[in-house]
mmCIF file of C-alpha atoms in Angstrom:
data_model
loop_
_atom_site.group_PDB
_atom_site.id
_atom_site.type_symbol
_atom_site.label_atom_id
_atom_site.label_comp_id
_atom_site.label_asym_id
_atom_site.label_seq_id
_atom_site.Cartn_x
_atom_site.Cartn_y
_atom_site.Cartn_z
ATOM 1 C CA MET A 232 -5.506 22.811 21.491
ATOM 2 C CA TYR A 233 -4.209 21.536 18.188
ATOM 3 C CA ASP A 234 -5.522 22.271 14.648
ATOM 4 C CA VAL A 235 -5.108 18.567 13.710
ATOM 5 C CA ILE A 236 -4.437 15.349 15.578
ATOM 6 C CA VAL A 237 -3.176 12.414 13.529
ATOM 7 C CA ILE A 238 -3.406 8.997 14.813
ATOM 8 C CA GLY A 239 -0.753 6.543 13.292
ATOM 9 C CA ALA A 240 2.589 7.623 11.970
ATOM 10 C CA ARG A 241 3.265 5.208 9.210
ATOM 11 C CA CYS A 242 2.704 5.637 5.358
ATOM 12 C CA ALA A 243 -0.447 7.697 5.642
ATOM 13 C CA GLY A 244 -0.194 9.494 8.937
ATOM 14 C CA SER A 245 3.261 10.916 8.838
ATOM 15 C CA PRO A 246 2.809 12.434 5.331
ATOM 16 C CA ALA A 247 -0.495 13.794 6.268
ATOM 17 C CA ALA A 248 0.840 15.342 9.529
ATOM 18 C CA MET A 249 3.753 16.787 7.645
ATOM 19 C CA LEU A 250 1.587 18.332 4.889
ATOM 20 C CA PHE A 251 -0.856 19.873 7.490
ATOM 21 C CA ALA A 252 2.161 21.433 9.315
ATOM 22 C CA ARG A 253 3.576 22.716 6.078
ATOM 23 C CA GLN A 254 0.109 24.344 5.487
ATOM 24 C CA GLY A 255 0.751 26.262 8.757
ATOM 25 C CA TYR A 256 -1.506 24.188 11.095
ATOM 26 C CA ARG A 257 -0.443 23.011 14.603
ATOM 27 C CA VAL A 258 -0.235 19.226 14.448
ATOM 28 C CA LEU A 259 -0.005 16.466 16.998
ATOM 29 C CA LEU A 260 1.050 12.983 15.547
ATOM 30 C CA LEU A 261 0.520 10.005 17.930
ATOM 31 C CA GLU A 262 1.916 6.609 17.201
ATOM 32 C CA LYS A 263 1.570 3.449 19.448
ATOM 33 C CA ALA A 264 4.906 1.933 18.232
ATOM 34 C CA ARG A 265 8.433 3.318 18.866
ATOM 35 C CA PHE A 266 10.423 3.698 15.563
ATOM 36 C CA PRO A 267 12.137 2.116 14.160
ATOM 37 C CA GLN A 268 9.868 -0.923 14.179
ATOM 38 C CA ASP A 269 8.923 -3.268 11.386
ATOM 39 C CA THR A 270 5.480 -4.130 10.173
ATOM 40 C CA LEU A 271 3.813 -6.422 7.625
ATOM 41 C CA SER A 272 4.258 -4.874 4.237
ATOM 42 C CA SER A 273 4.682 -5.487 0.626
ATOM 43 C CA HIS A 274 7.294 -2.802 0.599
ATOM 44 C CA TYR A 275 7.039 -1.523 -2.924
ATOM 45 C CA ILE A 276 6.497 2.029 -3.812
ATOM 46 C CA HIS A 277 4.990 2.499 -7.284
ATOM 47 C CA GLN A 278 5.974 5.513 -9.611
ATOM 48 C CA PRO A 279 3.252 7.801 -8.242
ATOM 49 C CA GLY A 280 4.401 7.279 -4.675
ATOM 50 C CA VAL A 281 8.047 7.859 -5.614
ATOM 51 C CA ALA A 282 6.990 11.018 -7.382
ATOM 52 C CA LEU A 283 5.400 12.249 -4.129
ATOM 53 C CA LEU A 284 8.492 11.426 -2.140
ATOM 54 C CA GLY A 285 10.358 13.510 -4.647
ATOM 55 C CA ARG A 286 7.815 16.439 -4.289
ATOM 56 C CA TRP A 287 7.988 16.181 -0.427
ATOM 57 C CA GLY A 288 11.940 16.295 -0.445
ATOM 58 C CA LEU A 289 12.247 12.827 1.057
ATOM 59 C CA LEU A 290 13.358 10.712 -1.942
ATOM 60 C CA ASP A 291 17.028 11.488 -1.562
ATOM 61 C CA LYS A 292 16.804 10.229 2.095
ATOM 62 C CA LEU A 293 15.307 7.124 1.023
ATOM 63 C CA ALA A 294 17.857 6.507 -1.709
ATOM 64 C CA ALA A 295 20.708 7.155 0.591
ATOM 65 C CA THR A 296 19.695 4.293 2.736
ATOM 66 C CA GLY A 297 21.150 1.922 0.178
ATOM 67 C CA CYS A 298 17.838 0.453 -0.799
ATOM 68 C CA THR A 299 18.293 -1.105 -4.285
ATOM 69 C CA PRO A 300 16.735 1.022 -7.063
ATOM 70 C CA ILE A 301 14.377 -0.826 -9.412
ATOM 71 C CA ASN A 302 14.177 -0.136 -13.101
ATOM 72 C CA GLN A 303 12.540 -3.077 -14.617
ATOM 73 C CA GLU A 304 9.907 -5.689 -13.761
ATOM 74 C CA SER A 305 9.035 -9.037 -15.290
ATOM 75 C CA TYR A 306 5.975 -11.154 -15.355
ATOM 76 C CA GLU A 307 5.814 -14.968 -16.136
ATOM 77 C CA GLY A 308 2.488 -16.599 -16.532
ATOM 78 C CA PRO A 309 1.181 -19.673 -18.425
ATOM 79 C CA ASP A 310 2.826 -19.544 -21.772
ATOM 80 C CA VAL A 311 3.749 -15.857 -21.533
ATOM 81 C CA GLN A 312 6.772 -13.830 -20.349
ATOM 82 C CA LEU A 313 6.894 -10.081 -20.320
ATOM 83 C CA LYS A 314 9.601 -7.550 -19.310
ATOM 84 C CA GLY A 315 9.223 -3.816 -19.064
ATOM 85 C CA PHE A 316 8.296 -1.006 -16.642
ATOM 86 C CA SER A 317 5.770 1.656 -15.896
ATOM 87 C CA VAL A 318 6.073 4.967 -17.640
ATOM 88 C CA PRO A 319 7.468 7.760 -15.447
ATOM 89 C CA VAL A 320 5.277 9.924 -13.197
ATOM 90 C CA ASP A 321 6.422 13.586 -13.056
ATOM 91 C CA GLY A 322 9.778 12.479 -14.447
ATOM 92 C CA TYR A 323 10.227 9.595 -11.825
ATOM 93 C CA ARG A 324 10.554 6.029 -13.174
ATOM 94 C CA THR A 325 13.049 4.407 -10.786
ATOM 95 C CA THR A 326 11.210 2.727 -7.855
ATOM 96 C CA TYR A 327 12.165 1.290 -4.465
ATOM 97 C CA ALA A 328 10.984 -1.433 -2.021
ATOM 98 C CA PRO A 329 12.342 -0.338 1.355
ATOM 99 C CA ARG A 330 11.992 -2.153 4.652
ATOM 100 C CA ARG A 331 9.471 -0.396 6.836
ATOM 101 C CA PHE A 332 11.903 0.019 9.671
ATOM 102 C CA VAL A 333 13.787 2.159 7.191
ATOM 103 C CA LEU A 334 10.908 4.026 5.402
ATOM 104 C CA ASP A 335 8.618 4.870 8.321
ATOM 105 C CA PRO A 336 11.260 6.815 10.413
ATOM 106 C CA ILE A 337 12.163 8.861 7.274
ATOM 107 C CA LEU A 338 8.437 9.841 6.997
ATOM 108 C CA ALA A 339 8.177 10.580 10.622
ATOM 109 C CA ASP A 340 11.278 12.714 10.533
ATOM 110 C CA GLY A 341 9.844 14.504 7.613
ATOM 111 C CA ALA A 342 6.836 15.462 9.818
ATOM 112 C CA VAL A 343 9.042 16.582 12.672
ATOM 113 C CA ALA A 344 10.994 18.713 10.364
ATOM 114 C CA ALA A 345 7.858 20.467 9.339
ATOM 115 C CA GLY A 346 7.031 21.302 13.027
ATOM 116 C CA VAL A 347 4.840 18.355 13.961
ATOM 117 C CA ASP A 348 4.624 17.418 17.647
ATOM 118 C CA PHE A 349 5.397 13.643 17.235
ATOM 119 C CA ARG A 350 4.865 11.313 20.292
ATOM 120 C CA GLU A 351 5.776 7.661 19.978
ATOM 121 C CA SER A 352 4.573 4.953 22.319
ATOM 122 C CA CYS A 353 1.246 6.595 22.744
ATOM 123 C CA ALA A 354 -1.785 4.280 22.363
ATOM 124 C CA VAL A 355 -5.018 6.046 21.537
ATOM 125 C CA THR A 356 -7.815 4.571 23.521
ATOM 126 C CA ASP A 357 -10.841 6.664 22.709
ATOM 127 C CA LEU A 358 -12.194 9.719 20.846
ATOM 128 C CA VAL A 359 -13.594 12.765 22.623
ATOM 129 C CA PHE A 360 -17.059 13.890 21.541
ATOM 130 C CA GLU A 361 -19.102 17.009 21.910
ATOM 131 C CA GLY A 362 -22.603 16.036 20.738
ATOM 132 C CA ASP A 363 -21.963 14.078 17.470
ATOM 133 C CA ARG A 364 -18.675 15.869 16.680
ATOM 134 C CA VAL A 365 -15.178 14.484 17.408
ATOM 135 C CA VAL A 366 -13.189 17.091 19.243
ATOM 136 C CA GLY A 367 -10.137 15.174 20.450
ATOM 137 C CA VAL A 368 -8.608 11.891 21.633
ATOM 138 C CA GLN A 369 -7.843 10.034 24.819
ATOM 139 C CA TYR A 370 -4.577 8.107 24.839
ATOM 140 C CA THR A 371 -2.012 6.449 27.202
ATOM 141 C CA THR A 372 1.439 7.995 27.456
ATOM 142 C CA PRO A 373 4.620 5.988 27.372
ATOM 143 C CA GLU A 374 4.676 6.125 31.228
ATOM 144 C CA GLY A 375 1.149 4.579 31.239
ATOM 145 C CA THR A 376 -0.902 7.700 32.375
ATOM 146 C CA ALA A 377 -4.113 8.750 30.700
ATOM 147 C CA ALA A 378 -4.022 11.970 28.600
ATOM 148 C CA THR A 379 -6.395 13.892 26.506
ATOM 149 C CA GLU A 380 -5.725 16.332 23.624
ATOM 150 C CA ARG A 381 -8.246 18.323 21.516
ATOM 151 C CA ALA A 382 -8.213 19.422 17.904
ATOM 152 C CA ARG A 383 -10.339 20.824 15.186
ATOM 153 C CA LEU A 384 -9.813 17.670 13.080
ATOM 154 C CA VAL A 385 -8.863 14.155 14.070
ATOM 155 C CA VAL A 386 -7.282 12.062 11.261
ATOM 156 C CA GLY A 387 -7.394 8.390 11.519
ATOM 157 C CA ALA A 388 -4.267 6.908 9.877
ATOM 158 C CA ASP A 389 -4.458 3.852 12.175
ATOM 159 C CA GLY A 390 -4.884 1.100 9.723
ATOM 160 C CA MET A 391 -7.181 -1.639 8.694
ATOM 161 C CA ARG A 392 -8.320 -2.070 12.326
ATOM 162 C CA SER A 393 -8.805 1.600 12.912
ATOM 163 C CA LEU A 394 -9.972 2.720 16.280
ATOM 164 C CA VAL A 395 -11.032 6.087 14.817
ATOM 165 C CA ALA A 396 -13.241 4.209 12.231
ATOM 166 C CA ARG A 397 -14.786 1.947 14.947
ATOM 167 C CA LYS A 398 -15.406 4.801 17.523
ATOM 168 C CA ALA A 399 -16.794 7.271 14.898
ATOM 169 C CA GLY A 400 -19.025 4.598 13.402
ATOM 170 C CA ALA A 401 -17.372 4.603 9.919
ATOM 171 C CA GLN A 402 -19.230 1.803 8.029
ATOM 172 C CA ASN A 403 -17.964 -0.043 4.951
ATOM 173 C CA VAL A 404 -19.567 1.417 1.919
ATOM 174 C CA ILE A 405 -17.970 -1.241 -0.439
ATOM 175 C CA GLU A 406 -16.865 -4.665 0.837
ATOM 176 C CA HIS A 407 -15.723 -7.865 -0.711
ATOM 177 C CA PRO A 408 -14.499 -11.221 0.766
ATOM 178 C CA ARG A 409 -10.950 -12.000 1.509
ATOM 179 C CA MET A 410 -9.186 -13.383 -1.639
ATOM 180 C CA THR A 411 -5.735 -14.562 -0.698
ATOM 181 C CA CYS A 412 -3.304 -15.172 2.246
ATOM 182 C CA VAL A 413 0.308 -14.357 1.872
ATOM 183 C CA TYR A 414 3.665 -15.457 3.408
ATOM 184 C CA TYR A 415 7.024 -14.025 2.876
ATOM 185 C CA SER A 416 10.608 -13.780 4.098
ATOM 186 C CA TYR A 417 14.050 -12.281 3.325
ATOM 187 C CA TRP A 418 16.797 -13.950 1.482
ATOM 188 C CA ALA A 419 20.618 -13.343 1.247
ATOM 189 C CA GLY A 420 22.563 -14.637 -1.861
ATOM 190 C CA VAL A 421 19.488 -14.694 -4.033
ATOM 191 C CA PRO A 422 19.944 -12.128 -6.886
ATOM 192 C CA ALA A 423 16.629 -10.934 -8.069
ATOM 193 C CA GLY A 424 14.751 -7.954 -9.507
ATOM 194 C CA PHE A 425 11.184 -7.064 -9.400
ATOM 195 C CA GLU A 426 9.806 -10.397 -10.626
ATOM 196 C CA LEU A 427 6.275 -11.668 -10.753
ATOM 197 C CA TYR A 428 5.227 -15.400 -11.364
ATOM 198 C CA GLU A 429 1.670 -16.650 -11.684
ATOM 199 C CA ARG A 430 0.026 -20.008 -12.025
ATOM 200 C CA PRO A 431 -3.483 -20.984 -11.307
ATOM 201 C CA GLY A 432 -3.859 -20.723 -7.574
ATOM 202 C CA ARG A 433 -0.330 -19.397 -6.909
ATOM 203 C CA TRP A 434 1.393 -15.985 -7.147
ATOM 204 C CA VAL A 435 5.124 -15.451 -6.427
ATOM 205 C CA ALA A 436 6.842 -12.094 -6.249
ATOM 206 C CA THR A 437 10.472 -10.874 -5.559
ATOM 207 C CA LEU A 438 11.747 -7.444 -4.794
ATOM 208 C CA PRO A 439 15.223 -6.236 -3.875
ATOM 209 C CA THR A 440 15.211 -4.333 -0.586
ATOM 210 C CA ASN A 441 17.725 -2.950 1.929
ATOM 211 C CA ASN A 442 20.915 -4.605 2.964
ATOM 212 C CA ASP A 443 21.333 -6.601 -0.281
ATOM 213 C CA LEU A 444 18.344 -8.797 0.728
ATOM 214 C CA THR A 445 15.592 -10.129 -1.543
ATOM 215 C CA LEU A 446 12.061 -10.194 -0.406
ATOM 216 C CA ILE A 447 10.309 -13.280 -1.704
ATOM 217 C CA MET A 448 6.462 -13.437 -1.240
ATOM 218 C CA THR A 449 4.015 -16.281 -2.042
ATOM 219 C CA TYR A 450 0.224 -15.926 -2.376
ATOM 220 C CA PHE A 451 -2.299 -18.703 -1.881
ATOM 221 C CA PRO A 452 -6.132 -18.778 -2.143
ATOM 222 C CA GLN A 453 -7.841 -17.700 0.991
ATOM 223 C CA ASP A 454 -9.594 -21.014 1.249
ATOM 224 C CA GLU A 455 -6.151 -22.673 1.723
ATOM 225 C CA TYR A 456 -5.287 -20.338 4.592
ATOM 226 C CA ASN A 457 -6.089 -22.835 7.377
ATOM 227 C CA GLU A 458 -3.951 -25.563 5.770
ATOM 228 C CA VAL A 459 -1.030 -23.369 4.723
ATOM 229 C CA ARG A 460 -0.607 -21.838 8.206
ATOM 230 C CA LYS A 461 -0.101 -25.367 9.773
ATOM 231 C CA ALA A 462 3.068 -25.838 7.719
ATOM 232 C CA VAL A 463 4.064 -22.388 6.368
ATOM 233 C CA GLU A 464 7.683 -23.056 5.220
ATOM 234 C CA PRO A 465 6.931 -26.255 3.281
ATOM 235 C CA ALA A 466 3.982 -24.601 1.433
ATOM 236 C CA TYR A 467 6.078 -21.430 0.790
ATOM 237 C CA LEU A 468 8.928 -23.400 -0.754
ATOM 238 C CA GLU A 469 6.598 -25.622 -2.748
ATOM 239 C CA ALA A 470 4.832 -22.624 -4.116
ATOM 240 C CA VAL A 471 8.027 -21.261 -5.432
ATOM 241 C CA ARG A 472 9.274 -24.499 -6.826
ATOM 242 C CA THR A 473 6.067 -25.175 -8.840
ATOM 243 C CA THR A 474 5.395 -21.588 -9.947
ATOM 244 C CA ALA A 475 8.909 -20.272 -10.493
ATOM 245 C CA PRO A 476 11.260 -23.157 -10.792
ATOM 246 C CA GLU A 477 14.314 -20.989 -11.859
ATOM 247 C CA LEU A 478 13.828 -18.849 -8.978
ATOM 248 C CA TYR A 479 13.659 -21.887 -6.573
ATOM 249 C CA GLU A 480 17.100 -22.888 -7.887
ATOM 250 C CA ARG A 481 18.411 -19.440 -6.968
ATOM 251 C CA MET A 482 16.934 -19.748 -3.576
ATOM 252 C CA SER A 483 18.526 -23.037 -3.117
ATOM 253 C CA ALA A 484 21.881 -21.460 -3.330
ATOM 254 C CA GLY A 485 21.015 -18.616 -0.937
ATOM 255 C CA GLU A 486 19.867 -18.289 2.617
ATOM 256 C CA ARG A 487 16.682 -17.353 4.366
ATOM 257 C CA VAL A 488 17.906 -14.787 7.029
ATOM 258 C CA GLU A 489 14.626 -13.965 8.818
ATOM 259 C CA GLN A 490 11.538 -15.781 10.027
ATOM 260 C CA MET A 491 8.424 -16.288 7.901
ATOM 261 C CA TYR A 492 5.899 -13.517 8.038
ATOM 262 C CA GLY A 493 2.400 -13.593 6.755
ATOM 263 C CA THR A 494 -1.397 -13.059 7.109
ATOM 264 C CA GLY A 495 -4.719 -14.361 6.036
ATOM 265 C CA HIS A 496 -6.633 -11.304 7.124
ATOM 266 C CA GLN A 497 -6.356 -9.097 3.996
ATOM 267 C CA GLU A 498 -9.718 -7.151 3.859
ATOM 268 C CA ASN A 499 -11.130 -5.590 0.809
ATOM 269 C CA TYR A 500 -13.238 -2.498 1.488
ATOM 270 C CA PHE A 501 -13.958 1.235 1.218
ATOM 271 C CA ARG A 502 -15.189 2.859 4.452
ATOM 272 C CA LYS A 503 -17.054 6.047 4.953
ATOM 273 C CA ALA A 504 -14.334 8.506 4.811
ATOM 274 C CA TYR A 505 -15.430 11.239 7.039
ATOM 275 C CA GLY A 506 -17.789 12.898 9.587
ATOM 276 C CA PRO A 507 -17.980 15.733 11.948
ATOM 277 C CA GLY A 508 -14.553 16.443 13.302
ATOM 278 C CA TRP A 509 -12.869 13.217 11.724
ATOM 279 C CA VAL A 510 -11.484 11.900 8.450
ATOM 280 C CA LEU A 511 -9.739 8.486 7.625
ATOM 281 C CA VAL A 512 -6.682 7.981 5.306
ATOM 282 C CA GLY A 513 -4.650 5.071 4.204
ATOM 283 C CA ASP A 514 -5.699 1.541 5.191
ATOM 284 C CA ALA A 515 -8.186 3.004 7.688
ATOM 285 C CA VAL A 516 -10.355 4.277 4.809
ATOM 286 C CA HIS A 517 -9.578 1.840 2.026
ATOM 287 C CA HIS A 518 -7.839 -1.557 2.120
ATOM 288 C CA LYS A 519 -7.336 -4.217 -0.568
ATOM 289 C CA ASP A 520 -5.361 -7.408 -1.000
ATOM 290 C CA SER A 521 -1.645 -6.714 -1.120
ATOM 291 C CA ILE A 522 -0.978 -8.833 -4.274
ATOM 292 C CA THR A 523 -0.303 -5.662 -6.315
ATOM 293 C CA ALA A 524 1.531 -3.844 -3.515
ATOM 294 C CA ARG A 525 -0.626 -0.758 -3.744
ATOM 295 C CA GLY A 526 -0.790 0.081 -0.004
ATOM 296 C CA ILE A 527 2.125 2.458 0.539
ATOM 297 C CA THR A 528 1.599 4.484 -2.795
ATOM 298 C CA ASP A 529 -2.204 4.828 -2.177
ATOM 299 C CA ALA A 530 -1.528 6.074 1.365
ATOM 300 C CA PHE A 531 0.793 8.695 -0.047
ATOM 301 C CA ILE A 532 -1.774 9.834 -2.672
ATOM 302 C CA GLN A 533 -4.635 9.992 -0.156
ATOM 303 C CA ALA A 534 -2.574 12.122 2.280
ATOM 304 C CA GLN A 535 -1.685 14.673 -0.465
ATOM 305 C CA SER A 536 -5.302 14.633 -1.709
ATOM 306 C CA LEU A 537 -6.655 15.327 1.775
ATOM 307 C CA ILE A 538 -4.417 18.350 2.343
ATOM 308 C CA ASP A 539 -4.913 19.572 -1.246
ATOM 309 C CA HIS A 540 -8.655 19.647 -0.586
ATOM 310 C CA ILE A 541 -8.659 21.248 2.826
ATOM 311 C CA GLY A 542 -5.910 23.787 2.076
ATOM 312 C CA GLU A 543 -6.449 26.880 4.317
ATOM 313 C CA GLY A 544 -10.158 26.026 4.917
ATOM 314 C CA LEU A 545 -9.802 23.969 8.035
ATOM 315 C CA HIS A 546 -11.447 26.423 10.370
ATOM 316 C CA ASP A 547 -14.412 27.330 8.086
ATOM 317 C CA ASP A 548 -17.192 24.805 8.785
ATOM 318 C CA ALA A 549 -18.720 24.992 5.278
ATOM 319 C CA ALA A 550 -15.298 24.920 3.505
ATOM 320 C CA LEU A 551 -14.024 21.917 5.548
ATOM 321 C CA ASN A 552 -17.118 19.930 4.948
ATOM 322 C CA ALA A 553 -17.044 20.518 1.230
ATOM 323 C CA ALA A 554 -13.370 19.615 1.296
ATOM 324 C CA LEU A 555 -13.892 16.474 2.930
ATOM 325 C CA ARG A 556 -16.781 15.557 0.614
ATOM 326 C CA ARG A 557 -14.522 16.120 -2.333
ATOM 327 C CA TYR A 558 -11.772 14.024 -0.641
ATOM 328 C CA GLU A 559 -14.258 11.188 -0.323
ATOM 329 C CA ASN A 560 -15.336 11.497 -3.916
ATOM 330 C CA ASP A 561 -11.664 11.345 -5.117
ATOM 331 C CA LEU A 562 -11.247 8.070 -3.270
ATOM 332 C CA SER A 563 -13.806 6.440 -5.512
ATOM 333 C CA ASN A 564 -12.585 8.355 -8.641
ATOM 334 C CA ASN A 565 -8.962 7.494 -8.022
ATOM 335 C CA PHE A 566 -9.079 3.973 -6.445
ATOM 336 C CA LEU A 567 -12.194 2.030 -7.538
ATOM 337 C CA ASN A 568 -10.839 0.935 -10.832
ATOM 338 C CA LEU A 569 -7.498 -0.148 -9.029
ATOM 339 C CA TYR A 570 -9.492 -1.822 -6.491
ATOM 340 C CA GLN A 571 -11.427 -3.904 -9.005
ATOM 341 C CA GLY A 572 -8.267 -4.675 -10.872
ATOM 342 C CA VAL A 573 -6.520 -5.947 -7.616
ATOM 343 C CA LEU A 574 -9.626 -8.282 -6.915
ATOM 344 C CA ASN A 575 -9.324 -9.632 -10.387
ATOM 345 C CA VAL A 576 -5.532 -10.511 -9.893
ATOM 346 C CA ALA A 577 -6.203 -11.855 -6.416
ATOM 347 C CA GLU A 578 -8.585 -14.497 -7.843
ATOM 348 C CA LEU A 579 -5.364 -16.279 -8.828
ATOM 349 C CA LYS A 580 -7.051 -17.293 -12.069
ATOM 350 C CA PRO A 581 -4.648 -16.115 -14.820
ATOM 351 C CA GLU A 582 -6.200 -17.799 -17.815
ATOM 352 C CA GLY A 583 -8.246 -14.924 -19.207
ATOM 353 C CA ARG A 584 -5.663 -12.294 -18.443
ATOM 354 C CA THR A 585 -2.670 -14.178 -19.842
ATOM 355 C CA GLU A 586 -4.562 -14.739 -23.087
ATOM 356 C CA MET A 587 -4.518 -11.063 -23.618
ATOM 357 C CA LEU A 588 -0.991 -10.566 -22.350
ATOM 358 C CA ARG A 589 0.371 -13.065 -24.847
ATOM 359 C CA LYS A 590 -0.777 -10.746 -27.614
ATOM 360 C CA LEU A 591 1.282 -7.926 -26.105
ATOM 361 C CA VAL A 592 4.517 -9.829 -26.729
ATOM 362 C CA GLY A 593 6.596 -7.860 -29.296
ATOM 363 C CA HIS A 594 4.816 -4.607 -28.489
ATOM 364 C CA GLN A 595 7.020 -3.014 -25.822
ATOM 365 C CA GLU A 596 5.011 0.246 -25.586
ATOM 366 C CA LEU A 597 1.924 -1.699 -24.739
ATOM 367 C CA ILE A 598 3.740 -3.907 -22.366
ATOM 368 C CA ASP A 599 4.940 -0.771 -20.478
ATOM 369 C CA ARG A 600 1.486 0.580 -20.567
ATOM 370 C CA TYR A 601 0.175 -2.523 -19.091
ATOM 371 C CA PHE A 602 2.555 -2.362 -16.211
ATOM 372 C CA SER A 603 1.575 1.279 -15.860
ATOM 373 C CA THR A 604 -2.061 0.377 -15.246
ATOM 374 C CA VAL A 605 -0.779 -1.436 -12.017
ATOM 375 C CA SER A 606 1.464 1.412 -10.995
ATOM 376 C CA GLY A 607 -1.400 3.967 -11.539
ATOM 377 C CA ALA A 608 0.611 5.911 -14.109
ATOM 378 C CA CYS A 609 -1.861 4.852 -16.802
ATOM 379 C CA SER A 610 -5.599 4.465 -16.444
ATOM 380 C CA LEU A 611 -7.420 1.358 -17.807
ATOM 381 C CA ASP A 612 -9.217 3.585 -20.202
ATOM 382 C CA ASP A 613 -5.912 4.880 -21.610
ATOM 383 C CA PHE A 614 -4.554 1.237 -21.765
ATOM 384 C CA TYR A 615 -7.553 -0.035 -23.759
ATOM 385 C CA ASN A 616 -7.035 2.473 -26.583
ATOM 386 C CA ALA A 617 -7.085 1.980 -30.288
ATOM 387 C CA ASP A 618 -3.587 0.657 -30.426
ATOM 388 C CA LEU A 619 -4.385 -2.163 -28.012
ATOM 389 C CA LEU A 620 -7.547 -2.924 -29.674
ATOM 390 C CA THR A 621 -5.781 -3.212 -33.019
ATOM 391 C CA VAL A 622 -3.282 -5.706 -31.560
ATOM 392 C CA LEU A 623 -6.027 -7.865 -29.864
ATOM 393 C CA ASP A 624 -8.012 -8.034 -33.187
ATOM 394 C CA GLN A 625 -5.049 -9.353 -35.060
ATOM 395 C CA ASP A 626 -5.649 -12.936 -34.093
#
């Protein structure tokens, strides 16, 4: 019998398991993959996520992998160019965009070091119920045999298509249509930093990652998905050529070193976060378009929030229920504005936003604060303060 079973060992599950174990609980962590294994990702870790890696003692391990540190970002939209960076969080300003076959094993190793029982190649097939309460899981071992484990709390960190959410009946409480489709690959010989380019109907992003490679991503409206997927590479290259011509020239001198990756299935939702004996974290509870690369950072924040709320109260029914209710409330308080901001960007209609951004040119503190609203280091309320309103009213 475990105190906690966590399903999924990536960016939400491994930190949650680690933090529960550090709290003194007996934890089982089940992962269907065998690490290291890649997965679709926008890679970027914003300042709040980096700060948590530092707090957890894992940041030095990530930095030691040779992942290129990032200390500036740029944005180029219609008739506007900005350069700056988010303000620090807890003293951390440098960010990273690691490959997932690098990051995820570091997180899982952190869980194991905390005392977590980590089992790879284990596919969870069902939840175990007593009445309406989840009391465990059924899964298949690497040898293909069926197994059952029981726990006080089952944590679903199993992604957008969460089995825990489906079996527990966690409904969407907020939902919006898909906004974009995305395709990306990795390039050698293309020097680039954290660069964002936007034109009506197109978004292009670059990030330096491990092994001196550059991640180059292109976003298209969802209603173009069926056409884009028929000829991905030509659409990808044309998007860069028309949206970021100077970047296209750099790409022409470099080499694509991996296949094209992508998806048109980027859901936008908040789910019911908890019920008797279960709780969701990461993409299982809240997913949004990847265009602002919030997924990894949000997963870290949710894992920390969940354990902060539960603390030592796991085995007290009233305390646990109150803790899970507070955790769910925090999801709305912490992520609803960011969610709406992502949907606004994912419309791929820069006109109204770039009109405001043009007025920031020459005001570096405001530019940095604008980038900070995307990182989560600065709230929208703090951004839209008297200084900004004064600048906006000047014209």
